[in-house]
Coordinates of C-alpha atoms in Angstrom, one line a residue:
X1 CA 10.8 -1.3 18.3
X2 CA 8.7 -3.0 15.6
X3 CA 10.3 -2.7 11.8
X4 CA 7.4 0.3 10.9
X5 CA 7.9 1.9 13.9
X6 CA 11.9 2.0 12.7
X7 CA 11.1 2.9 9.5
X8 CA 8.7 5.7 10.3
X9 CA 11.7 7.0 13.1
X10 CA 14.4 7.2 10.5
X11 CA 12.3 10.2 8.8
X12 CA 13.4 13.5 10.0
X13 CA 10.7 16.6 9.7
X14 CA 11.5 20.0 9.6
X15 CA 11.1 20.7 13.0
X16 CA 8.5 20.3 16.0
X17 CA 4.8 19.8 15.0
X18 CA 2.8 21.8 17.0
X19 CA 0.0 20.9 19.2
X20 CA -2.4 23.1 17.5
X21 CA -2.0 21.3 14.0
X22 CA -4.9 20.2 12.6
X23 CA -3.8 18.6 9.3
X24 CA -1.1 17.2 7.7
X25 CA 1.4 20.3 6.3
X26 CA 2.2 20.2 2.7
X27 CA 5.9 19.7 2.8
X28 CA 5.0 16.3 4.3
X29 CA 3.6 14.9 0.6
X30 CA 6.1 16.4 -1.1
X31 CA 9.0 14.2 0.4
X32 CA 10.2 11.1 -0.8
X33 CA 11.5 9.8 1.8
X34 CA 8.0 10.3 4.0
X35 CA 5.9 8.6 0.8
X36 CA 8.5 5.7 1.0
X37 CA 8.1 4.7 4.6
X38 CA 4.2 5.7 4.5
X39 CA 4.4 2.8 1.8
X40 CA 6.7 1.0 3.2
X41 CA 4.5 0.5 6.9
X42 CA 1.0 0.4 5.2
X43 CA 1.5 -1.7 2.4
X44 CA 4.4 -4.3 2.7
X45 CA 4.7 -6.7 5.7
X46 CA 2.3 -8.8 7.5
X47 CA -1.0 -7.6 6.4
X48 CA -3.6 -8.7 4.5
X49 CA -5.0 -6.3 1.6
X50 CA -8.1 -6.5 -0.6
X51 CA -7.4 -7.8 -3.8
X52 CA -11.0 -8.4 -5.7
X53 CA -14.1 -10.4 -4.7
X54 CA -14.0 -14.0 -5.2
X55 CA -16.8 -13.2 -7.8
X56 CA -14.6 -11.1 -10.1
X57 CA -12.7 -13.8 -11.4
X58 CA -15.7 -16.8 -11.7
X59 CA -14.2 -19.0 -14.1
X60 CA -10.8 -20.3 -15.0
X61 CA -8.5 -18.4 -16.6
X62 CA -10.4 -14.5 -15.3
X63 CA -7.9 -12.2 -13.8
X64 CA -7.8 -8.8 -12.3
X65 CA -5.4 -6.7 -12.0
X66 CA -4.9 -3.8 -9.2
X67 CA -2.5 -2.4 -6.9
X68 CA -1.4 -2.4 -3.0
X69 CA 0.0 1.0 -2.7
X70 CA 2.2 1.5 -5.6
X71 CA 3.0 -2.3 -6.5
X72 CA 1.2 -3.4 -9.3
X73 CA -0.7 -6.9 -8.4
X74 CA -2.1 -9.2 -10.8
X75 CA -5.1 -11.9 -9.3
X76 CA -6.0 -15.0 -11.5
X77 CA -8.5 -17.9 -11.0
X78 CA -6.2 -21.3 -11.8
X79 CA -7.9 -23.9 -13.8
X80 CA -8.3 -26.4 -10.8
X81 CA -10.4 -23.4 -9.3
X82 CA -7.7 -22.1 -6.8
X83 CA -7.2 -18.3 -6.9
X84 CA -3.5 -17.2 -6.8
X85 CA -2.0 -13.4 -6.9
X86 CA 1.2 -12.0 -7.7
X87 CA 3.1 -9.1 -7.1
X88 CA 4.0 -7.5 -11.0

C-alpha cells in the first residue's frame, strides 16, 4: 500500500457512505484530521506543482511568492539566471 493510500486509510468516517451520495457531506471539511491527509496526499511527496511562469520573475533578483496547499513557497530568479524555490 502506497504512503497516501496509508495515510488516507488511517482516517475513520462516521460511518458507511452510501451509494446514493452525490457530494461530499459537510462533516468531512470540518475535520482535521481529513484536511491533514487531504494535504498530506495532494501536496507533499513526489509531485510536481505549479509555482509561477518562467516569465514572472525575468530578471535577477524577481521573486514570487505562493503556496502548495498550505505551505507557503517563495520562487526567486538567482543572479546567474537559475530559478530556485523554497518551501517558507
Amino acid at each position: 500500500m502506497s504512503d497516501a493510500a496509508n495515510r488516507t486509510a488511517a482516517v475513520s468516517t462516521p460511518g458507511p457512505w452510501p451509494d446514493t451520495l452525490t457530494r461530499v457531506p459537510f462533516w468531512a471539511f470540518q475535520r482535521d484530521d481529513i484536511y491533514a491527509a487531504e494535504q498530506s496526499c495532494v501536496f507533499r511527496g513526489a509531485a510536481w506543482h505549479y509555482l509561477c511562469l518562467e516569465g514572472d520573475i525575468p530578471e535577477p533578483g524577481d521573486y514570487r511568492t505562493t503556496f502548495v496547499g498550505d505551505a507557503p513557497v517563495i520562487v526567486a530568479r538567482e543572479s546567474d539566471g537559475s530559478i530556485n524555490a523554497f518551501e517558507n
